[in-house]
Amino acid sequence: MNSSFSMMSKLNVFLSPSKIILGNGAASQTGAEVKRLGGSRALIVTDKVVIKAGLTAGVEESLKAEKIDYDIFDKVEAEPKAKIADECVQVTRNGGYDIIIGIGGGSSLDIAKCASVVSTNGGKALDYAGTDMIPRRGLPKILVATTAGTGSEVTRTYIVTDEADSFKKPAHSDFILADVAIVDPALTVSMPPVVTADTGMDALVHAIEAFTSATATPFSDVLAREAIELIADNLLAAYAKPNNMEARFNMALGAMLAGLAFASGGLGIVHGLSNLMGIKYNMTHGRSNAVILPYVVEYNRIANVNKFAAAAEAMGADTEGLTDYEAAEELAPVLFRYLDDLQIPTKLSAYGISEKDIPGLVDGTMKVNRLFVPNPRLPNKEDVRGIFEQAL
Ligand SMILES: [Fe+2]
């Protein structure tokens, strides 16, 4: 792959939290970080699965050690609705908290980010949907990831579902970035294999899409390529044996790097196509993305064969002696084999989706066309229909 950049006139921006702490036991640093940030009364934002798995223990101990008062808001659910976000904002305002600590997967971290900025800016979660709609900084926030998937701990986005039309609506702002992101692979060990697979595939989607995005930057390229390799080399091992700490460390690192990559470089249409699949057919975020990924890769391939060839190589495809065009063709087959190893069915019919559902999925995707901009190939309605039909 040619590693020079031709878009020299473009401004490239790198976005990240002010501080990232990575390592087994990193969650125990939370109390000291709260103190450093001047916090004295913290709200932990999380969900009941995280509480039940005991994943808040290290954070809570560290807060007690620093004599920091805290309460816990544990009502976050998967694909959180705006109502839950607004309730968390209200709790934050009424409780007089001066720092927010999110602990969990993407949903809990997104609601923590939302509580931080909406509590200081006024209004409700959906008021700030869009890009750079938040005028002022929020409460300081520390985000502790418990899955190796969404990368939410390092992105400048929160996403809530609008109950009025069932669409997920993102808010993007530099004020949403964490003051501290904590990536503690030890917290990911309790994930069952199916959750490891789904969240890990979400991270792989982020890495591949950021790498091949039309809005990729020199920063996102470096991070995304490394993320693809880390995930390709470690997800199967983490899936096969939950307490494989080396695989867990590398997956946590890979998912975080993928998050940093797409925060700067953008995504593609996988998240656009999967949006309604997740909501209407009860598939997890990671699963709906995983299933549609190889079909989108095959559709997008011709738009940037160099990048798709490099992605195939990073995924471990044997590209020796192949042209870039030929190597790019190897990416989708590698992904199908990978998904098969993770026991993720790659046909929509396996999830109760049939021919009659396609028009609704196509219309829903065309309405959420914000991801068409970074996607390497510009899709029209027939293209989107074709991708869904391939996946049936
Ligand atoms: Fe995602």
XYZ file of C-alpha atoms and ligand atoms in Angstrom:
393
model
C 0.000 0.000 0.000
C 1.181 3.508 -0.815
C 1.504 5.297 2.514
C 1.679 8.884 1.235
C -1.217 11.316 1.443
C -2.515 13.150 -1.572
C -5.050 15.387 0.194
C -2.401 17.827 1.367
C -4.779 20.805 1.361
C -7.220 19.171 3.761
C -7.107 20.122 7.448
C -6.704 17.044 9.612
C -7.941 17.001 13.177
C -7.108 14.477 15.872
C -9.570 14.189 18.746
C -9.057 12.318 21.988
C -9.690 12.519 25.724
C -7.135 14.611 27.667
C -5.790 11.484 29.336
C -6.063 7.757 28.637
C -5.042 5.144 31.201
C -4.661 1.601 29.853
C -3.801 -1.506 31.828
C -5.040 -4.265 34.098
C -6.275 -2.657 37.307
C -6.492 0.814 35.728
C -9.973 1.317 37.242
C -8.302 1.671 40.650
C -6.915 5.027 39.464
C -10.394 6.561 39.289
C -10.409 8.034 42.812
C -7.046 9.730 42.322
C -8.200 11.127 38.975
C -11.414 12.487 40.536
C -9.296 14.248 43.141
C -6.904 15.630 40.514
C -9.872 17.034 38.590
C -11.174 18.736 41.749
C -14.203 16.496 42.162
C -15.694 15.898 45.603
C -19.126 14.476 44.838
C -19.387 11.956 42.012
C -22.283 10.342 40.170
C -21.508 6.896 38.785
C -23.587 6.246 35.645
C -23.939 2.586 34.771
C -26.386 -0.294 34.247
C -27.613 -3.235 36.240
C -25.587 -5.797 34.291
C -22.372 -3.991 35.235
C -23.468 -3.769 38.876
C -24.419 -7.469 38.953
C -21.043 -8.449 37.501
C -19.338 -6.469 40.275
C -17.507 -4.265 37.796
C -17.943 -1.048 39.802
C -16.054 -2.470 42.812
C -12.575 -1.202 41.899
C -13.865 2.272 41.129
C -15.920 2.420 44.329
C -12.977 1.318 46.469
C -10.764 3.966 44.934
C -13.391 6.649 45.619
C -13.698 5.543 49.239
C -9.916 5.597 49.605
C -9.893 9.239 48.470
C -12.936 10.046 50.691
C -15.049 11.106 47.735
C -18.841 11.023 48.120
C -20.673 9.200 45.372
C -24.049 7.889 44.297
C -24.946 5.405 41.579
C -27.430 5.836 38.713
C -27.911 2.324 37.321
C -30.944 2.677 35.060
C -29.117 2.737 31.715
C -30.382 0.163 29.199
C -29.050 -1.045 25.846
C -29.723 1.418 22.988
C -30.795 3.969 25.633
C -33.874 6.062 25.006
C -33.820 9.838 25.400
C -36.115 9.472 28.424
C -33.439 7.614 30.417
C -30.818 10.174 29.393
C -33.054 13.016 30.563
C -33.712 11.247 33.845
C -29.961 10.914 34.408
C -29.510 14.616 33.595
C -32.188 15.469 36.167
C -30.535 13.290 38.813
C -27.202 14.998 38.064
C -28.687 18.489 38.424
C -30.702 17.728 41.566
C -27.871 15.894 43.302
C -25.296 18.662 43.110
C -22.628 16.395 41.637
C -19.401 17.963 40.421
C -18.038 15.007 38.415
C -19.511 12.145 36.361
C -18.044 8.642 36.195
C -19.398 6.399 33.434
C -18.773 2.667 33.852
C -19.885 0.173 31.203
C -20.274 -0.421 27.503
C -21.295 2.207 24.972
C -24.774 2.795 26.397
C -23.657 3.674 29.932
C -20.727 5.756 28.713
C -22.972 7.650 26.283
C -25.479 8.494 29.018
C -22.615 9.589 31.307
C -21.345 11.909 28.566
C -24.843 13.232 28.010
C -25.401 13.868 31.744
C -22.105 15.749 31.916
C -22.883 18.242 29.147
C -26.668 18.557 29.294
C -26.666 19.144 33.059
C -24.563 22.291 32.611
C -26.048 23.483 29.308
C -29.745 23.107 30.157
C -32.501 21.455 28.157
C -32.719 17.807 27.172
C -30.566 15.147 25.531
C -32.128 15.467 22.064
C -31.748 19.285 22.039
C -28.083 18.795 21.174
C -28.436 16.137 18.442
C -26.247 17.119 15.514
C -22.710 18.455 15.301
C -21.260 21.151 17.573
C -24.629 22.106 19.050
C -23.299 22.267 22.635
C -22.213 25.799 23.603
C -20.427 25.176 26.920
C -18.287 22.548 28.574
C -19.924 20.026 30.884
C -19.009 18.584 34.261
C -15.652 16.802 34.298
C -16.059 13.148 33.321
C -14.146 9.922 33.663
C -15.197 7.041 31.404
C -14.358 3.469 32.380
C -14.901 0.907 29.589
C -16.055 -2.604 30.516
C -16.358 -3.991 26.976
C -13.830 -4.030 24.155
C -16.179 -2.701 21.524
C -17.773 0.703 21.122
C -14.744 2.893 21.820
C -17.231 5.294 23.410
C -14.688 6.112 26.128
C -12.593 8.024 23.573
C -15.168 9.545 21.194
C -16.875 12.941 21.150
C -20.347 11.491 20.640
C -23.347 10.395 22.635
C -26.239 8.583 20.981
C -29.792 8.351 22.291
C -32.884 6.821 20.697
C -35.700 9.260 19.983
C -38.908 7.547 21.169
C -40.935 9.646 18.710
C -39.528 8.002 15.569
C -37.344 5.169 16.972
C -34.240 6.624 15.309
C -30.922 6.807 17.091
C -29.729 10.406 17.175
C -26.094 11.292 17.834
C -24.739 14.481 19.354
C -21.139 15.321 18.435
C -19.123 17.933 20.299
C -15.586 18.391 21.594
C -17.178 19.061 25.007
C -18.363 15.436 25.042
C -14.777 14.112 25.161
C -13.736 12.578 28.467
C -11.245 14.228 30.787
C -9.963 10.739 31.524
C -10.668 7.486 29.677
C -9.830 4.345 31.621
C -9.364 1.113 29.685
C -8.975 -1.776 32.109
C -8.849 -5.138 30.289
C -9.500 -6.960 33.583
C -13.052 -5.545 33.501
C -13.741 -7.274 30.171
C -12.989 -10.816 31.393
C -16.509 -11.478 32.678
C -18.066 -10.892 29.252
C -19.594 -14.159 27.996
C -18.315 -15.355 24.586
C -21.340 -14.086 22.659
C -20.901 -10.572 24.102
C -17.158 -10.745 23.421
C -17.930 -11.648 19.802
C -20.603 -8.989 19.227
C -18.733 -6.121 20.889
C -15.435 -7.183 19.314
C -17.014 -7.183 15.859
C -18.370 -3.672 16.501
C -14.784 -2.609 17.138
C -13.631 -4.342 13.946
C -16.339 -2.520 11.976
C -15.084 0.783 13.427
C -11.504 -0.050 12.485
C -12.240 -1.203 8.911
C -14.666 1.641 8.232
C -12.360 4.329 9.650
C -9.472 2.898 7.602
C -11.403 2.909 4.334
C -13.430 6.074 5.006
C -13.519 8.934 2.521
C -12.739 11.239 5.460
C -9.749 9.245 6.773
C -6.823 11.286 8.092
C -3.121 10.503 8.576
C -3.962 10.015 12.278
C -6.935 7.720 11.766
C -5.050 5.611 9.212
C -2.262 4.708 11.639
C -4.701 3.905 14.437
C -7.230 2.037 12.296
C -4.671 -0.218 10.634
C -3.168 -1.186 13.979
C -6.665 -1.743 15.379
C -7.612 -4.099 12.524
C -4.489 -6.195 13.188
C -4.969 -6.277 16.955
C -8.605 -7.311 16.664
C -7.979 -9.821 13.874
C -5.207 -11.435 15.941
C -7.007 -11.500 19.297
C -10.811 -11.592 19.046
C -11.034 -15.321 18.301
C -8.719 -16.141 21.222
C -10.736 -13.930 23.630
C -13.928 -15.569 22.349
C -12.487 -19.058 22.749
C -11.188 -18.487 26.274
C -12.624 -15.594 28.305
C -9.711 -15.438 30.753
C -7.005 -15.211 28.103
C -5.572 -11.979 29.512
C -3.224 -11.313 26.627
C -6.121 -11.504 24.167
C -8.270 -9.343 26.466
C -5.540 -6.703 26.735
C -5.040 -6.574 22.987
C -8.794 -6.449 22.332
C -9.240 -3.589 24.834
C -6.373 -1.743 23.150
C -7.663 -2.514 19.653
C -11.209 -1.344 20.420
C -9.887 1.866 21.956
C -7.597 2.565 18.982
C -10.539 1.887 16.651
C -12.583 4.421 18.650
C -9.829 7.033 18.313
C -9.605 6.230 14.603
C -13.266 6.783 13.793
C -13.558 9.781 16.115
C -11.179 11.546 13.707
C -11.614 9.591 10.473
C -15.323 8.824 10.383
C -17.224 5.614 9.718
C -19.093 4.229 6.706
C -22.577 2.959 5.966
C -22.462 -0.205 8.104
C -23.864 1.673 11.113
C -26.475 3.285 8.845
C -27.728 -0.035 7.475
C -27.630 -1.737 10.855
C -29.460 1.017 12.731
C -33.012 -0.254 12.176
C -31.967 -3.929 12.263
C -30.908 -3.445 15.845
C -34.023 -1.596 16.902
C -36.686 -3.621 15.010
C -35.245 -7.117 15.130
C -33.768 -7.051 18.589
C -30.154 -7.528 17.526
C -27.352 -6.064 19.633
C -25.471 -3.100 18.185
C -22.414 -5.233 17.511
C -24.367 -8.134 16.018
C -26.313 -6.030 13.531
C -23.077 -4.359 12.407
C -21.189 -7.660 12.207
C -23.770 -9.336 9.994
C -23.908 -6.563 7.395
C -20.135 -5.795 7.363
C -18.914 -8.265 4.692
C -21.680 -7.271 2.267
C -20.868 -3.576 2.687
C -17.147 -4.299 2.260
C -17.878 -6.089 -1.014
C -20.009 -3.135 -2.191
C -17.451 -0.487 -1.155
C -14.369 -2.373 -2.378
C -14.066 -0.727 -5.799
C -14.039 2.781 -4.307
C -10.564 2.427 -2.807
C -8.866 -0.850 -3.739
C -5.559 0.166 -2.109
C -7.158 0.564 1.290
C -9.324 -2.551 1.026
C -6.235 -4.507 -0.049
C -4.323 -3.224 2.989
C -7.287 -4.034 5.249
C -7.356 -7.590 3.870
C -3.640 -7.915 4.594
C -4.139 -6.547 8.139
C -6.914 -9.138 8.605
C -4.397 -11.854 7.785
C -5.495 -12.692 4.229
C -2.777 -14.228 2.062
C -2.170 -11.356 -0.363
C 1.333 -12.428 -1.448
C 1.789 -11.833 -5.167
C -1.696 -10.361 -5.627
C -2.451 -7.010 -7.171
C -4.257 -4.521 -4.927
C -7.457 -5.229 -6.848
C -7.116 -8.957 -6.200
C -6.104 -8.473 -2.571
C -9.108 -6.205 -1.948
C -11.357 -9.030 -3.130
C -9.999 -11.167 -0.272
C -11.409 -8.989 2.518
C -15.055 -10.115 2.405
C -14.170 -13.867 2.308
C -11.824 -13.435 5.294
C -14.621 -11.692 7.194
C -17.124 -14.449 6.384
C -14.694 -17.064 7.729
C -14.069 -14.948 10.814
C -17.787 -14.554 11.517
C -18.254 -18.292 11.046
C -15.572 -18.952 13.687
C -17.433 -16.590 16.033
C -20.659 -18.516 15.329
C -22.331 -15.371 14.017
C -24.815 -16.261 11.242
C -24.316 -13.942 8.274
C -27.753 -14.236 6.728
C -30.512 -11.826 7.782
C -33.012 -14.699 7.631
C -31.301 -16.165 10.708
C -32.585 -13.134 12.620
C -36.186 -13.319 11.426
C -35.729 -10.776 8.633
C -37.409 -11.709 5.337
C -37.978 -10.232 1.876
C -41.033 -8.276 3.016
C -38.901 -6.411 5.586
C -36.402 -5.075 3.035
C -38.387 -1.984 1.880
C -38.671 -0.777 5.504
C -34.957 -1.325 6.106
C -34.060 0.481 2.873
C -36.315 3.479 3.644
C -34.955 3.680 7.190
C -31.364 3.640 5.909
C -32.072 6.372 3.328
C -33.478 8.588 6.103
C -30.305 8.209 8.169
C -27.966 9.187 5.357
C -25.394 11.096 7.442
C -23.010 8.145 7.075
C -23.139 8.372 3.265
C -20.646 11.267 3.446
C -17.691 9.392 4.969
C -18.576 6.150 3.140
C -16.031 5.518 0.375
C -18.757 4.825 -2.246
C -21.861 6.983 -2.658
C -24.868 4.683 -2.395
C -28.309 5.245 -3.863
C -31.509 3.540 -2.824
C -31.034 0.655 -5.274
C -27.512 0.049 -3.945
C -28.808 -0.126 -0.372
C -31.582 -2.491 -1.443
C -28.973 -4.626 -3.230
C -26.820 -4.918 -0.101
C -29.796 -6.022 2.009
C -30.885 -8.512 -0.663
C -27.393 -10.005 -0.813
C -27.544 -10.470 2.950
C -30.997 -12.083 3.050
Fe -20.479 0.862 16.731
